[in-house]
Amino acid sequence: MFKRVNRNLIKKAKPVNEAVKWARRNSLWLLHLGIMCCSIELMQAGFAFHDFERIGVLARATPRQVDVILVNGPVNRKMAERMRRLFMQTPGPRFVIVMGECAMNGGPWWESEYVLKGIHELIESLPEEYRKDVHVVNLAGCPPRPEGLIRAILKLEEKIHGGDLAKAPLTRYYLHDEEGSKKKIVDPMMRYAYDNRKAGEKK
Amino acid sequence: MKFVGELERKEWSGVTYVEVEPQYWYENAARLKDQGYLFPTMLTAVDWPAEKKVQVLFLAYRLRDAQAVALGTKVDRDKRELPSLTPLYPGVEWHENETYEMFGINFAGHPDYDRWGRIRKVLLSEDPRLFPKDRYPLLKDSGGYKNLPKVDWANVEATDQEKEGLYEDLTYVYVGPQHPATHGPVGFLLGLRGEVIEDLIPRLGYVHRGVEWIFEQKDYTKVIPLLDRQCYVDAIGWEIPYVLALEELMDVKVDRKGQLLRILSAELSRIQSHLLYIGSFAENVNHLTAFAWTVRDREVFINLLEMLTGQRMTFNYLRPGGVARDFPKNFVDVYEKVVARFKKHFERLIETTLDNPTIAMRAEGVAKVSADEAIKYGWSGPNLRASGVAWDMRLNKPYMGYDDGIEFEGAIGSVGDNLDRMLVRFEEIKQSLKIIRQVLRELTERGEQELGQHLRRAPPFPRKPGVAYGYHDSARGENGVLVVANPSDPKARTRPWRVHLRSPVFVHTMSLKYLGRGQLLQDFLAFYISLDTCVAEMDR
Ligand code: SF4
């Protein structure tokens, strides 16, 4: 007699899942695509002061190697087909950060029907097998600040992790006091002007 | 100056407006060119359904004495045809493309006819599934951007493929719209022979939203926040021309403090925009350090602007008659502190950038544009100056109090290659710092004086019909805004009848159609970035 093997067993390999989750949430790669104003804030978030590379985010130019598509501007009818193609080219799971009002609902250009009323119109048009692993985080603002974008990335990590990452103090700037013990939140701007504690920069 | 078939002559915004009969359109433009008006600034149209006419306007400058003439004509609404001015002014070609797609005016003899048999749409989609073929959205009764056909995105394909007019012996390569070097969704179709570009078709319109139509649906003051979003890097650069034009229509004057605050915001904005330019050019030729540094230093100016205007990027700062907020008290202190440090950084940035052999290879002698070519195609701003043309509107055609005791020099280059375009920006940053120093000194001397007229409410809209053209030499070139007021129409009582944005980026990018030919593929991308783009204002 034969006994059919239980294929479902494979899913019980929980530690692997956990490891994948852990790896995935700590290295979210973004698609290097700037549509409009919000992309400037994306750029500011990527470098000095905000620096999203410290939470594992990296901008890649090809959709075949990214986890996150960041929609940072209005998608109009001419762009829509291209945008849809980018969604299809991204390997799943497709994480989407909808940055700014334009991508959410047409934003300041709501009067014009030439601009789509939000990226969800396109996501809904994706074939079923693509659509079911699209995970969306919305980020309001026109434009959102770079801190907001970092918050959205953390929110996404939270989603992947399935737990609560809200307490991760990544969006704040902590500096030690002169006394060394207490922590103080410092405006990055002020830090630029005054921070000369590091050896090389004393002048 | 004499024109044939002259109907009317008016003055607005320092421009002599001459209206002529349509059959003499070409002849009069030829006369204009003979008089030395070589610089084609813009060509656009205004719809007048009550008169059953569409008015076409062509604005040209004579650079040597900063004279401006606008030629106008009214064509019948049912038979919208004019001869094309491209044989005289090659730089109006793309303006005619745009006027065709927005107003349906056929320009007989337009270069597109030779290749495609029709004038191409550059901003709107050419695919009738996405935008009705015979709708010209800026005609008042066309329905504009409303009630477009529904699209099922799952079944729409190949909406932006080029099918006609390609040469068989060239290899065509699509660049963009999603491309890390184009800095926004712009596309180019390059026809290559080996590595050399022999044919180039700019493909715009990937963020076209129809803003000129949207402006007609809004009250005059509600347009200001949207103008910020035209060029989000130098946002003040679009508020200024619009507000200047509006003030002329409303007969409002601004006091000195208001002017100073405007200059201050404009120059801060110019610095951060030029920094981004230097960074992105350097990034494109693989000098990533400069990009990281400029983004860091740019944040400083963004923060200063936030202190001044309350916003990081989209300022919404200018108002007809003044500015929205008073001068912050501790601004001067903070400025002194951060700028002392910025200057050190800036010196190092110049040093590392100019010492870098990669930059030397990719910039020096690459993509030279002569002064004649730059004027012919209507270039403006730092790109024009890099070609050696001494034309800075802040100096040559002063506005907004730039001529009132503020001393600075314009920067000009000599050969107009990538290096010159970069060096001009370096110098302009230094000059802007100089301007800001003078403005801050004057503001401090004035002390806590009450801010100007905007506190005494300006009338929210013009009461008389009129036309005004405001301009500003922004970080990218001449930002020009044409505002037409027509309060006698009940729908346009509180709304502009027509707002046209003359975008320098649009002009620069479209002129690549000719200037980009003959370049190597890799040099072309460096050339394109060296023009400083901002896609939103290009596509509008
Ligand atoms: S949401 Fe606002 S800031 Fe962002 S792209 Fe749209 S208009 Fe620009």
GROMACS .gro file of C-alpha atoms in nm, chain B residues 105-534:
model
  430
  308ILE     CA    1  -0.447   7.589  -3.385
  309ASN     CA    2  -0.285   7.445  -3.693
  310PHE     CA    3   0.048   7.601  -3.767
  311ALA     CA    4   0.104   7.548  -4.137
  312GLY     CA    5   0.464   7.462  -4.212
  313HIS     CA    6   0.545   7.328  -3.864
  314PRO     CA    7   0.844   7.086  -3.885
  315ASP     CA    8   0.631   6.799  -3.749
  316TYR     CA    9   0.433   6.797  -4.074
  317ASP     CA   10   0.737   6.680  -4.269
  318ARG     CA   11   0.789   6.377  -4.055
  319TRP     CA   12   0.452   6.279  -3.916
  320GLY     CA   13   0.205   6.456  -4.142
  321ARG     CA   14   0.048   6.623  -3.838
  322ILE     CA   15   0.154   6.827  -3.539
  323ARG     CA   16   0.238   6.594  -3.253
  324LYS     CA   17   0.102   6.630  -2.906
  325VAL     CA   18   0.388   6.663  -2.663
  326LEU     CA   19   0.215   6.690  -2.327
  327LEU     CA   20  -0.114   6.506  -2.366
  328SER     CA   21  -0.137   6.142  -2.458
  329GLU     CA   22  -0.174   6.079  -2.830
  330ASP     CA   23  -0.373   5.765  -2.762
  331PRO     CA   24  -0.746   5.836  -2.819
  332ARG     CA   25  -0.837   5.579  -2.552
  333LEU     CA   26  -0.675   5.801  -2.290
  334PHE     CA   27  -0.763   6.145  -2.419
  335PRO     CA   28  -1.018   6.222  -2.693
  336LYS     CA   29  -0.842   6.303  -3.014
  337ASP     CA   30  -1.025   6.617  -3.113
  338ARG     CA   31  -1.059   6.773  -2.771
  339TYR     CA   32  -0.848   7.084  -2.720
  340PRO     CA   33  -0.879   7.125  -2.344
  341LEU     CA   34  -0.809   7.496  -2.308
  342LEU     CA   35  -1.088   7.600  -2.540
  343LYS     CA   36  -1.356   7.718  -2.300
  344ASP     CA   37  -1.635   7.497  -2.433
  345SER     CA   38  -1.431   7.182  -2.484
  346GLY     CA   39  -1.498   7.032  -2.145
  347GLY     CA   40  -1.135   7.058  -2.046
  348TYR     CA   41  -1.007   6.769  -1.843
  349LYS     CA   42  -1.351   6.658  -1.725
  350ASN     CA   43  -1.562   6.368  -1.850
  351LEU     CA   44  -1.281   6.175  -2.008
  352PRO     CA   45  -1.356   5.824  -2.136
  353LYS     CA   46  -1.327   5.550  -1.876
  354VAL     CA   47  -1.022   5.332  -1.911
  355ASP     CA   48  -0.989   4.969  -1.815
  356TRP     CA   49  -0.624   4.957  -1.723
  357ALA     CA   50  -0.607   4.581  -1.742
  358ASN     CA   51  -0.668   4.591  -2.115
  359VAL     CA   52  -0.482   4.899  -2.225
  360GLU     CA   53  -0.143   4.846  -2.377
  361ALA     CA   54   0.119   5.029  -2.574
  362THR     CA   55  -0.027   5.370  -2.510
  363ASP     CA   56   0.299   5.554  -2.560
  364GLN     CA   57   0.479   5.352  -2.820
  365GLU     CA   58   0.627   5.538  -3.113
  366LYS     CA   59   0.509   5.378  -3.430
  367GLU     CA   60   0.555   5.626  -3.708
  368GLY     CA   61   0.827   5.851  -3.834
  369LEU     CA   62   1.122   5.635  -3.731
  370TYR     CA   63   1.420   5.585  -3.960
  371GLU     CA   64   1.490   5.226  -4.051
  372ASP     CA   65   1.867   5.242  -4.046
  373LEU     CA   66   1.890   5.354  -3.683
  374THR     CA   67   1.863   5.151  -3.366
  375TYR     CA   68   1.601   5.301  -3.140
  376VAL     CA   69   1.642   5.293  -2.765
  377TYR     CA   70   1.383   5.407  -2.515
  378VAL     CA   71   1.526   5.593  -2.217
  379GLY     CA   72   1.285   5.656  -1.931
  380PRO     CA   73   1.033   5.737  -1.800
  381GLN     CA   74   1.154   5.523  -1.511
  382HIS     CA   75   1.525   5.586  -1.530
  383PRO     CA   76   1.756   5.692  -1.246
  384ALA     CA   77   1.931   5.954  -1.457
  385THR     CA   78   1.629   6.141  -1.583
  386HIS     CA   79   1.531   6.272  -1.239
  387GLY     CA   80   1.162   6.230  -1.285
  388PRO     CA   81   0.946   6.063  -1.543
  389VAL     CA   82   1.075   6.197  -1.874
  390GLY     CA   83   1.141   5.981  -2.171
  391PHE     CA   84   1.365   6.007  -2.470
  392LEU     CA   85   1.361   5.795  -2.778
  393LEU     CA   86   1.714   5.784  -2.907
  394GLY     CA   87   1.794   5.681  -3.260
  395LEU     CA   88   2.147   5.547  -3.244
  396ARG     CA   89   2.409   5.462  -3.496
  397GLY     CA   90   2.671   5.288  -3.288
  398GLU     CA   91   2.706   5.511  -2.987
  399VAL     CA   92   2.617   5.831  -3.161
  400ILE     CA   93   2.271   5.980  -3.132
  401GLU     CA   94   2.140   6.065  -3.475
  402ASP     CA   95   1.777   6.112  -3.394
  403LEU     CA   96   1.612   6.218  -3.073
  404ILE     CA   97   1.249   6.247  -2.976
  405PRO     CA   98   1.176   6.392  -2.632
  406ARG     CA   99   0.878   6.218  -2.476
  407LEU     CA  100   0.711   6.440  -2.222
  408GLY     CA  101   0.380   6.440  -2.046
  409TYR     CA  102   0.426   6.166  -1.787
  410VAL     CA  103   0.323   6.405  -1.512
  411HIS     CA  104   0.099   6.629  -1.718
  412ARG     CA  105  -0.193   6.729  -1.501
  413GLY     CA  106  -0.352   7.013  -1.694
  414VAL     CA  107  -0.262   7.282  -1.445
  415GLU     CA  108  -0.342   7.572  -1.675
  416TRP     CA  109  -0.695   7.443  -1.696
  417ILE     CA  110  -0.707   7.376  -1.321
  418PHE     CA  111  -0.601   7.737  -1.255
  419GLU     CA  112  -0.903   7.859  -1.449
  420GLN     CA  113  -1.125   7.671  -1.204
  421LYS     CA  114  -0.971   7.833  -0.895
  422ASP     CA  115  -0.986   8.173  -0.732
  423TYR     CA  116  -0.687   8.395  -0.796
  424THR     CA  117  -0.528   8.346  -0.457
  425LYS     CA  118  -0.590   7.972  -0.450
  426VAL     CA  119  -0.359   7.934  -0.745
  427ILE     CA  120  -0.053   8.026  -0.537
  428PRO     CA  121  -0.012   7.695  -0.349
  429LEU     CA  122  -0.040   7.505  -0.677
  430LEU     CA  123   0.234   7.717  -0.830
  431ASP     CA  124   0.471   7.590  -0.564
  432ARG     CA  125   0.418   7.246  -0.700
  433GLN     CA  126   0.529   7.338  -1.049
  434CYS     CA  127   0.893   7.345  -0.967
  435TYR     CA  128   0.922   7.199  -0.623
  436VAL     CA  129   1.294   7.260  -0.596
  437ASP     CA  130   1.279   7.633  -0.654
  438ALA     CA  131   0.916   7.684  -0.558
  439ILE     CA  132   0.937   8.055  -0.484
  440GLY     CA  133   1.051   8.093  -0.843
  441TRP     CA  134   0.696   8.030  -0.962
  442GLU     CA  135   0.515   8.229  -0.698
  443ILE     CA  136   0.702   8.546  -0.782
  444PRO     CA  137   0.605   8.587  -1.148
  445TYR     CA  138   0.242   8.504  -1.083
  446VAL     CA  139   0.211   8.741  -0.791
  447LEU     CA  140   0.392   9.018  -0.980
  448ALA     CA  141   0.151   8.980  -1.271
  449LEU     CA  142  -0.145   8.976  -1.035
  450GLU     CA  143  -0.027   9.288  -0.857
  451GLU     CA  144  -0.008   9.468  -1.186
  452LEU     CA  145  -0.365   9.369  -1.267
  453MET     CA  146  -0.485   9.472  -0.921
  454ASP     CA  147  -0.281   9.791  -0.906
  455VAL     CA  148  -0.123   9.694  -0.577
  456LYS     CA  149   0.217   9.819  -0.465
  457VAL     CA  150   0.453   9.641  -0.230
  458ASP     CA  151   0.660   9.825   0.028
  459ARG     CA  152   1.034   9.780   0.061
  460LYS     CA  153   1.017   9.531   0.344
  461GLY     CA  154   0.788   9.309   0.145
  462GLN     CA  155   1.027   9.327  -0.149
  463LEU     CA  156   1.324   9.245   0.070
  464LEU     CA  157   1.155   8.940   0.215
  465ARG     CA  158   1.069   8.823  -0.135
  466ILE     CA  159   1.426   8.867  -0.250
  467LEU     CA  160   1.549   8.685   0.059
  468SER     CA  161   1.323   8.387  -0.004
  469ALA     CA  162   1.407   8.383  -0.374
  470GLU     CA  163   1.781   8.375  -0.312
  471LEU     CA  164   1.765   8.113  -0.036
  472SER     CA  165   1.560   7.904  -0.269
  473ARG     CA  166   1.806   7.959  -0.554
  474ILE     CA  167   2.096   7.841  -0.338
  475GLN     CA  168   1.932   7.517  -0.238
  476SER     CA  169   1.820   7.454  -0.592
  477HIS     CA  170   2.169   7.508  -0.732
  478LEU     CA  171   2.310   7.281  -0.463
  479LEU     CA  172   2.078   7.007  -0.570
  480TYR     CA  173   2.181   7.070  -0.929
  481ILE     CA  174   2.549   7.035  -0.851
  482GLY     CA  175   2.482   6.723  -0.650
  483SER     CA  176   2.269   6.553  -0.909
  484PHE     CA  177   2.507   6.636  -1.191
  485ALA     CA  178   2.796   6.500  -0.986
  486GLU     CA  179   2.595   6.190  -0.898
  487ASN     CA  180   2.526   6.124  -1.262
  488VAL     CA  181   2.890   6.123  -1.350
  489ASN     CA  182   2.969   5.901  -1.051
  490HIS     CA  183   3.084   6.154  -0.796
  491LEU     CA  184   2.843   6.046  -0.526
  492THR     CA  185   3.024   6.224  -0.244
  493ALA     CA  186   2.922   6.559  -0.381
  494PHE     CA  187   2.561   6.445  -0.390
  495ALA     CA  188   2.566   6.339  -0.026
  496TRP     CA  189   2.727   6.667   0.074
  497THR     CA  190   2.494   6.888  -0.122
  498VAL     CA  191   2.188   6.711   0.015
  499ARG     CA  192   2.325   6.772   0.364
  500ASP     CA  193   2.391   7.139   0.299
  501ARG     CA  194   2.067   7.182   0.116
  502GLU     CA  195   1.881   7.073   0.428
  503VAL     CA  196   2.022   7.381   0.598
  504PHE     CA  197   1.867   7.616   0.347
  505ILE     CA  198   1.543   7.422   0.353
  506ASN     CA  199   1.535   7.471   0.727
  507LEU     CA  200   1.605   7.841   0.692
  508LEU     CA  201   1.322   7.867   0.444
  509GLU     CA  202   1.099   7.676   0.681
  510MET     CA  203   1.180   7.929   0.949
  511LEU     CA  204   1.095   8.211   0.711
  512THR     CA  205   0.788   8.073   0.538
  513GLY     CA  206   0.663   7.789   0.754
  514GLN     CA  207   0.714   7.520   0.491
  515ARG     CA  208   1.003   7.308   0.378
  516MET     CA  209   0.940   7.292   0.005
  517THR     CA  210   0.603   7.423  -0.096
  518PHE     CA  211   0.612   7.760   0.065
  519ASN     CA  212   0.287   7.939  -0.019
  520TYR     CA  213   0.461   8.254   0.096
  521LEU     CA  214   0.385   8.537  -0.143
  522ARG     CA  215   0.059   8.728  -0.141
  523PRO     CA  216  -0.053   9.007  -0.368
  524GLY     CA  217   0.075   9.310  -0.180
  525GLY     CA  218   0.333   9.141   0.038
  526VAL     CA  219   0.420   8.812   0.195
  527ALA     CA  220   0.225   8.579   0.420
  528ARG     CA  221   0.439   8.599   0.736
  529ASP     CA  222   0.653   8.852   0.908
  530PHE     CA  223   1.029   8.823   0.938
  531PRO     CA  224   1.119   8.582   1.221
  532LYS     CA  225   1.305   8.751   1.507
  533ASN     CA  226   1.606   8.526   1.549
  534PHE     CA  227   1.651   8.457   1.178
  535VAL     CA  228   1.969   8.663   1.142
  536ASP     CA  229   2.143   8.486   1.434
  537VAL     CA  230   2.061   8.141   1.307
  538TYR     CA  231   2.158   8.238   0.955
  539GLU     CA  232   2.499   8.367   1.061
  540LYS     CA  233   2.574   8.049   1.252
  541VAL     CA  234   2.475   7.798   0.989
  542VAL     CA  235   2.615   7.990   0.696
  543ALA     CA  236   2.957   8.022   0.857
  544ARG     CA  237   2.970   7.646   0.854
  545PHE     CA  238   2.813   7.613   0.513
  546LYS     CA  239   3.083   7.829   0.359
  547LYS     CA  240   3.351   7.589   0.477
  548HIS     CA  241   3.157   7.298   0.336
  549PHE     CA  242   3.104   7.482   0.013
  550GLU     CA  243   3.472   7.546  -0.039
  551ARG     CA  244   3.546   7.181   0.011
  552LEU     CA  245   3.268   7.090  -0.228
  553ILE     CA  246   3.415   7.310  -0.501
  554GLU     CA  247   3.760   7.174  -0.431
  555THR     CA  248   3.665   6.805  -0.445
  556THR     CA  249   3.438   6.850  -0.741
  557LEU     CA  250   3.685   7.037  -0.954
  558ASP     CA  251   3.976   6.816  -0.852
  559ASN     CA  252   3.790   6.507  -0.956
  560PRO     CA  253   3.922   6.366  -1.284
  561THR     CA  254   3.586   6.205  -1.363
  562ILE     CA  255   3.416   6.541  -1.353
  563ALA     CA  256   3.683   6.686  -1.577
  564MET     CA  257   3.631   6.411  -1.829
  565ARG     CA  258   3.254   6.422  -1.829
  566ALA     CA  259   3.215   6.797  -1.812
  567GLU     CA  260   3.496   6.976  -1.985
  568GLY     CA  261   3.430   7.034  -2.353
  569VAL     CA  262   3.123   6.809  -2.350
  570ALA     CA  263   2.801   6.933  -2.509
  571LYS     CA  264   2.908   7.279  -2.609
  572VAL     CA  265   2.622   7.509  -2.692
  573SER     CA  266   2.714   7.833  -2.859
  574ALA     CA  267   2.558   8.165  -2.765
  575ASP     CA  268   2.375   8.187  -3.097
  576GLU     CA  269   2.220   7.845  -3.058
  577ALA     CA  270   2.118   7.917  -2.701
  578ILE     CA  271   1.941   8.237  -2.804
  579LYS     CA  272   1.789   8.078  -3.111
  580TYR     CA  273   1.620   7.805  -2.909
  581GLY     CA  274   1.509   8.041  -2.634
  582TRP     CA  275   1.730   7.919  -2.353
  583SER     CA  276   1.737   8.133  -2.043
  584GLY     CA  277   1.881   8.160  -1.696
  585PRO     CA  278   2.210   7.998  -1.594
  586ASN     CA  279   2.219   7.779  -1.906
  587LEU     CA  280   2.206   8.083  -2.134
  588ARG     CA  281   2.464   8.263  -1.927
  589ALA     CA  282   2.695   7.962  -1.937
  590SER     CA  283   2.701   8.001  -2.314
  591GLY     CA  284   2.842   8.347  -2.265
  592VAL     CA  285   2.532   8.563  -2.299
  593ALA     CA  286   2.517   8.840  -2.040
  594TRP     CA  287   2.146   8.820  -1.974
  595ASP     CA  288   2.028   8.807  -1.615
  596MET     CA  289   1.682   8.948  -1.578
  597ARG     CA  290   1.762   9.059  -1.226
  598LEU     CA  291   2.021   9.294  -1.376
  599ASN     CA  292   1.902   9.360  -1.731
  600LYS     CA  293   1.532   9.393  -1.672
  601PRO     CA  294   1.511   9.454  -1.297
  602TYR     CA  295   1.193   9.378  -1.107
  603MET     CA  296   1.084   9.335  -0.745
  604GLY     CA  297   1.343   9.583  -0.617
  605TYR     CA  298   1.652   9.400  -0.735
  606ASP     CA  299   1.780   9.731  -0.874
  607ASP     CA  300   1.726   9.917  -0.549
  608GLY     CA  301   2.069   9.936  -0.392
  609ILE     CA  302   2.149   9.565  -0.405
  610GLU     CA  303   2.489   9.494  -0.552
  611PHE     CA  304   2.580   9.170  -0.717
  612GLU     CA  305   2.725   9.039  -1.039
  613GLY     CA  306   2.580   8.797  -1.285
  614ALA     CA  307   2.788   8.494  -1.371
  615ILE     CA  308   2.866   8.411  -1.731
  616GLY     CA  309   3.062   8.130  -1.888
  617SER     CA  310   3.266   8.123  -2.204
  618VAL     CA  311   3.208   7.811  -2.415
  619GLY     CA  312   2.881   7.672  -2.282
  620ASP     CA  313   2.984   7.316  -2.200
  621ASN     CA  314   2.882   7.110  -1.899
  622LEU     CA  315   3.166   7.257  -1.697
  623ASP     CA  316   3.058   7.614  -1.765
  624ARG     CA  317   2.704   7.532  -1.668
  625MET     CA  318   2.830   7.397  -1.338
  626LEU     CA  319   3.073   7.680  -1.269
  627VAL     CA  320   2.805   7.940  -1.336
  628ARG     CA  321   2.596   7.780  -1.062
  629PHE     CA  322   2.888   7.778  -0.819
  630GLU     CA  323   2.936   8.148  -0.880
  631GLU     CA  324   2.564   8.221  -0.850
  632ILE     CA  325   2.555   8.059  -0.508
  633LYS     CA  326   2.829   8.297  -0.396
  634GLN     CA  327   2.645   8.594  -0.542
  635SER     CA  328   2.321   8.487  -0.376
  636LEU     CA  329   2.496   8.473  -0.040
  637LYS     CA  330   2.614   8.827  -0.110
  638ILE     CA  331   2.261   8.941  -0.190
  639ILE     CA  332   2.124   8.778   0.124
  640ARG     CA  333   2.387   8.952   0.336
  641GLN     CA  334   2.278   9.290   0.200
  642VAL     CA  335   1.909   9.209   0.240
  643LEU     CA  336   1.956   9.098   0.601
  644ARG     CA  337   2.155   9.412   0.680
  645GLU     CA  338   1.881   9.628   0.538
  646LEU     CA  339   1.612   9.432   0.721
  647THR     CA  340   1.798   9.468   1.051
  648GLU     CA  341   1.842   9.840   0.999
  649ARG     CA  342   1.472   9.875   0.940
  650GLY     CA  343   1.414   9.700   1.273
  651GLU     CA  344   1.071   9.601   1.387
  652GLN     CA  345   0.896   9.807   1.129
  653GLU     CA  346   0.546   9.701   1.043
  654LEU     CA  347   0.519   9.475   0.746
  655GLY     CA  348   0.366   9.614   0.433
  656GLN     CA  349   0.040   9.619   0.262
  657HIS     CA  350  -0.064   9.261   0.291
  658LEU     CA  351  -0.186   9.335   0.640
  659ARG     CA  352  -0.417   9.596   0.496
  660ARG     CA  353  -0.619   9.358   0.287
  661ALA     CA  354  -0.546   9.369  -0.081
  662PRO     CA  355  -0.854   9.319  -0.298
  663PRO     CA  356  -0.869   8.948  -0.365
  664PHE     CA  357  -0.915   8.982  -0.740
  665PRO     CA  358  -0.870   9.234  -1.020
  666ARG     CA  359  -1.170   9.448  -1.106
  667LYS     CA  360  -1.067   9.547  -1.458
  668PRO     CA  361  -0.998   9.327  -1.757
  669GLY     CA  362  -0.635   9.314  -1.853
  670VAL     CA  363  -0.327   9.116  -1.937
  671ALA     CA  364  -0.003   9.103  -1.743
  672TYR     CA  365   0.319   8.911  -1.778
  673GLY     CA  366   0.530   8.852  -1.470
  674TYR     CA  367   0.878   8.709  -1.492
  675HIS     CA  368   1.151   8.598  -1.258
  676ASP     CA  369   1.501   8.479  -1.334
  677SER     CA  370   1.480   8.170  -1.120
  678ALA     CA  371   1.733   7.895  -1.067
  679ARG     CA  372   1.626   7.733  -1.394
  680GLY     CA  373   1.571   8.027  -1.622
  681GLU     CA  374   1.304   8.275  -1.704
  682ASN     CA  375   0.989   8.170  -1.526
  683GLY     CA  376   0.716   8.367  -1.693
  684VAL     CA  377   0.348   8.376  -1.607
  685LEU     CA  378   0.090   8.535  -1.831
  686VAL     CA  379  -0.230   8.621  -1.646
  687VAL     CA  380  -0.541   8.733  -1.829
  688ALA     CA  381  -0.826   8.881  -1.627
  689ASN     CA  382  -1.174   8.910  -1.770
  690PRO     CA  383  -1.408   8.995  -1.481
  691SER     CA  384  -1.694   9.082  -1.716
  692ASP     CA  385  -1.754   8.710  -1.768
  693PRO     CA  386  -1.965   8.583  -1.475
  694LYS     CA  387  -1.763   8.261  -1.444
  695ALA     CA  388  -1.432   8.446  -1.437
  696ARG     CA  389  -1.524   8.721  -1.194
  697THR     CA  390  -1.300   8.588  -0.918
  698ARG     CA  391  -1.100   8.348  -1.131
  699PRO     CA  392  -0.828   8.400  -1.385
  700TRP     CA  393  -0.945   8.381  -1.743
  701ARG     CA  394  -0.617   8.231  -1.851
  702VAL     CA  395  -0.286   8.159  -1.683
  703HIS     CA  396   0.002   8.047  -1.896
  704LEU     CA  397   0.328   7.926  -1.751
  705ARG     CA  398   0.634   7.983  -1.964
  706SER     CA  399   0.857   7.708  -1.838
  707PRO     CA  400   1.232   7.730  -1.904
  708VAL     CA  401   1.272   7.358  -1.845
  709PHE     CA  402   1.021   7.278  -2.116
  710VAL     CA  403   1.222   7.491  -2.359
  711HIS     CA  404   1.556   7.340  -2.261
  712THR     CA  405   1.434   6.984  -2.281
  713MET     CA  406   1.255   7.022  -2.610
  714SER     CA  407   1.554   7.190  -2.768
  715LEU     CA  408   1.749   6.868  -2.707
  716LYS     CA  409   1.561   6.744  -3.010
  717TYR     CA  410   1.823   6.931  -3.211
  718LEU     CA  411   2.104   6.998  -2.966
  719GLY     CA  412   2.122   6.636  -2.851
  720ARG     CA  413   2.200   6.503  -3.198
  721GLY     CA  414   2.556   6.408  -3.268
  722GLN     CA  415   2.635   6.338  -2.904
  723LEU     CA  416   2.752   6.012  -2.757
  724LEU     CA  417   2.488   5.823  -2.564
  725GLN     CA  418   2.663   5.859  -2.229
  726ASP     CA  419   2.739   6.226  -2.284
  727PHE     CA  420   2.381   6.292  -2.369
  728LEU     CA  421   2.257   6.194  -2.024
  729ALA     CA  422   2.520   6.414  -1.861
  730PHE     CA  423   2.414   6.696  -2.093
  731TYR     CA  424   2.051   6.651  -2.007
  732ILE     CA  425   2.121   6.664  -1.634
  733SER     CA  426   2.346   6.966  -1.680
  734LEU     CA  427   2.040   7.160  -1.798
  735ASP     CA  428   1.875   7.129  -1.457
  736THR     CA  429   1.532   6.979  -1.498
  737CYS     CA  430   1.216   6.982  -1.301
   0.00000   0.00000   0.00000
